[in-house]
């Protein structure tokens, strides 16, 4: 039980740091947080709701999570997806390519090895449109590729992913934000970085 207590305290510290980082990124592009959505499981049961047959993932729903942002004047939509562990998605892709059975989200022993998995942030922009990659964003291309785009006349959807560890140093974090600005500009989407400080 000592390890469990350590794990919960570590998760608290980690998630606090991640939330500060998400706030920093949103404000660096002059966007305000507008709510979030768990993508791997359901929302955590609360206020007397839920049942004990729910997945344990439902109680750990930042495992794969979308942080949505809005801008008072800009009509460009912006979200940051936190993928804490690509292990499930890497194994699903590998099994599909090898024509093997898909795995269950609750069978963590079948996930790709921790050493071969990643923790990443995926920045997503939608100009004049907002269309998920795959069913509710569960698409190999979206979760595992470094970048992607869908362009149809004046409708533009873009994403670019970065390893979370690349944001642990403030100078490196700013470099990634500027990189994303350049990536957006390359598709005619003006998405401007503004100097901020991480809390």
Coordinates of C-alpha atoms in Angstrom, one line a residue:
X1 CA 0.0 0.0 0.0
X2 CA 3.0 2.3 0.4
X3 CA 3.5 2.1 -3.4
X4 CA -0.1 3.0 -4.0
X5 CA 0.2 6.0 -1.7
X6 CA 3.4 7.1 -3.5
X7 CA 1.6 6.6 -6.9
X8 CA -1.3 8.8 -5.9
X9 CA 0.9 11.6 -4.6
X10 CA 3.1 11.4 -7.7
X11 CA -0.1 11.6 -9.9
X12 CA -1.2 14.6 -8.0
X13 CA 2.1 16.4 -8.5
X14 CA 2.2 15.3 -12.2
X15 CA -1.3 16.4 -13.0
X16 CA -0.8 19.7 -11.2
X17 CA 2.2 20.3 -13.4
X18 CA 0.4 19.2 -16.6
X19 CA -2.6 21.5 -15.8
X20 CA -0.3 24.5 -15.3
X21 CA 1.4 23.6 -18.6
X22 CA -1.9 23.4 -20.5
X23 CA -2.9 26.8 -19.0
X24 CA 0.5 28.2 -20.1
X25 CA 0.1 26.9 -23.7
X26 CA -3.5 28.2 -24.1
X27 CA -2.6 31.7 -22.8
X28 CA 0.5 31.8 -25.0
X29 CA -1.8 31.7 -28.0
X30 CA -4.3 34.1 -26.2
X31 CA -7.0 31.4 -25.9
X32 CA -9.1 30.6 -22.9
X33 CA -9.9 27.2 -21.5
X34 CA -13.4 26.0 -22.4
X35 CA -13.8 22.6 -20.8
X36 CA -12.4 19.1 -21.4
X37 CA -13.4 15.7 -22.5
X38 CA -12.0 12.2 -21.6
X39 CA -11.2 10.2 -24.7
X40 CA -10.2 6.8 -23.4
X41 CA -13.0 6.3 -20.9
X42 CA -16.1 7.9 -19.5
X43 CA -16.1 10.9 -17.1
X44 CA -15.3 10.1 -13.5
X45 CA -18.5 9.3 -11.5
X46 CA -19.4 12.1 -9.2
X47 CA -22.1 13.6 -7.0
X48 CA -23.7 10.3 -6.1
X49 CA -23.7 8.9 -9.6
X50 CA -21.9 6.1 -11.3
X51 CA -21.6 2.4 -10.4
X52 CA -18.9 0.0 -9.2
X53 CA -19.0 -1.9 -12.5
X54 CA -17.4 1.1 -14.3
X55 CA -13.9 0.7 -15.6
X56 CA -11.1 1.8 -13.3
X57 CA -10.1 4.0 -16.3
X58 CA -13.3 6.1 -15.6
X59 CA -11.7 7.1 -12.4
X60 CA -8.4 8.0 -14.1
X61 CA -9.8 9.9 -17.1
X62 CA -6.7 12.2 -17.8
X63 CA -5.1 9.1 -19.3
X64 CA -6.2 10.4 -22.7
X65 CA -7.9 13.8 -22.5
X66 CA -8.9 16.8 -24.7
X67 CA -8.5 20.3 -23.3
X68 CA -10.6 22.7 -25.4
X69 CA -10.0 26.4 -25.9
X70 CA -11.8 29.4 -27.3
X71 CA -10.9 32.9 -28.4
X72 CA -13.2 35.9 -28.0
X73 CA -12.7 37.1 -31.6
X74 CA -10.8 34.4 -33.5
X75 CA -13.0 31.7 -35.0
X76 CA -10.2 29.2 -35.2
X77 CA -10.8 26.2 -32.9
X78 CA -8.0 24.9 -30.8
X79 CA -7.6 21.8 -28.6
X80 CA -4.7 20.2 -26.8
X81 CA -4.9 16.4 -26.4
X82 CA -2.9 14.8 -23.6
X83 CA -2.0 11.2 -24.4
X84 CA -0.3 9.8 -21.3
X85 CA 0.5 6.4 -22.7
X86 CA 0.5 5.4 -26.4
X87 CA 0.9 1.7 -25.4
X88 CA -2.7 0.7 -26.1
X89 CA -2.8 2.4 -29.5
X90 CA 0.6 1.1 -30.6
X91 CA -0.4 -2.4 -29.8
X92 CA -3.8 -2.1 -31.6
X93 CA -2.0 -0.8 -34.7
X94 CA 0.6 -3.6 -34.6
X95 CA -2.1 -6.3 -34.1
X96 CA -4.2 -4.9 -37.0
X97 CA -1.1 -4.9 -39.3
X98 CA -0.4 -8.5 -38.3
X99 CA -4.1 -9.5 -38.6
X100 CA -4.2 -10.4 -35.0
X101 CA -7.1 -9.9 -32.6
X102 CA -7.6 -6.4 -31.2
X103 CA -7.0 -5.9 -27.5
X104 CA -9.2 -4.6 -24.7
X105 CA -8.6 -1.3 -23.1
X106 CA -8.8 -3.0 -19.7
X107 CA -6.1 -5.6 -20.5
X108 CA -3.1 -3.5 -19.7
X109 CA -0.7 -6.5 -19.8
X110 CA -1.4 -6.6 -23.6
X111 CA -0.4 -2.9 -24.2
X112 CA 2.9 -2.1 -25.9
X113 CA 5.9 -2.1 -23.4
X114 CA 6.2 1.0 -21.4
X115 CA 9.7 1.6 -22.8
X116 CA 8.3 1.5 -26.3
X117 CA 5.4 3.8 -25.5
X118 CA 5.3 7.6 -25.3
X119 CA 3.6 10.5 -23.5
X120 CA 2.7 13.3 -25.7
X121 CA 0.7 16.5 -26.3
X122 CA -1.2 16.8 -29.6
X123 CA -2.1 20.4 -30.7
X124 CA -5.1 20.6 -33.0
X125 CA -6.4 23.5 -35.1
X126 CA -9.7 23.7 -36.9
X127 CA -10.3 26.7 -39.3
X128 CA -13.9 26.8 -40.5
X129 CA -14.4 23.2 -39.5
X130 CA -13.9 20.7 -36.7
X131 CA -13.8 17.0 -37.7
X132 CA -12.2 14.3 -35.5
X133 CA -9.6 11.9 -36.8
X134 CA -11.4 8.6 -36.6
X135 CA -14.2 7.7 -34.2
X136 CA -13.9 10.3 -31.4
X137 CA -10.2 10.9 -32.2
X138 CA -9.2 7.2 -31.8
X139 CA -7.2 7.0 -35.0
X140 CA -3.7 5.6 -35.4
X141 CA -2.7 8.5 -37.7
X142 CA -3.8 11.1 -35.1
X143 CA -2.4 9.5 -32.0
X144 CA 0.9 8.0 -33.3
X145 CA 2.0 10.3 -36.2
X146 CA 3.9 13.4 -35.7
X147 CA 1.6 15.6 -37.7
X148 CA -1.3 15.5 -40.1
X149 CA -3.7 17.8 -42.1
X150 CA -7.0 17.8 -43.9
X151 CA -7.5 20.7 -46.3
X152 CA -10.6 21.3 -48.4
X153 CA -10.9 24.8 -49.9
X154 CA -11.2 27.2 -46.9
X155 CA -11.6 24.4 -44.4
X156 CA -8.4 23.4 -42.6
X157 CA -7.8 20.8 -39.9
X158 CA -4.2 20.4 -38.6
X159 CA -2.5 18.5 -35.8
X160 CA 1.1 18.3 -34.6
X161 CA 2.3 16.2 -31.7
X162 CA 5.2 16.8 -29.3
X163 CA 6.7 14.6 -26.5
X164 CA 5.6 15.9 -23.1
X165 CA 9.1 15.8 -21.9
X166 CA 10.0 18.5 -24.4
X167 CA 7.9 21.0 -22.3
X168 CA 9.7 20.4 -19.0
X169 CA 12.2 23.2 -19.7
X170 CA 10.6 26.6 -20.4
X171 CA 13.0 27.5 -23.3
X172 CA 12.2 24.2 -25.0
X173 CA 8.5 24.7 -24.4
X174 CA 8.6 28.1 -26.1
X175 CA 10.5 26.6 -29.0
X176 CA 7.8 24.0 -29.5
X177 CA 5.0 26.7 -29.4
X178 CA 6.8 28.7 -32.0
X179 CA 7.3 25.6 -34.1
X180 CA 3.5 25.0 -34.0
X181 CA 2.9 28.6 -35.1
X182 CA 5.2 28.1 -38.1
X183 CA 3.4 24.8 -38.9
X184 CA 0.0 26.5 -38.9
X185 CA 1.3 29.5 -40.9
X186 CA 2.4 27.0 -43.6
X187 CA -1.3 26.2 -44.2
X188 CA -2.4 29.8 -44.1
X189 CA -3.7 29.6 -40.5
X190 CA -2.6 32.6 -38.4
X191 CA -2.0 31.2 -35.0
X192 CA 0.3 33.6 -33.1
X193 CA 2.5 32.8 -30.1
X194 CA 2.7 35.4 -27.4
X195 CA 5.4 35.5 -24.8
X196 CA 4.3 34.0 -21.4
X197 CA 5.9 32.4 -18.4
X198 CA 5.2 29.0 -17.0
X199 CA 3.8 29.1 -13.4

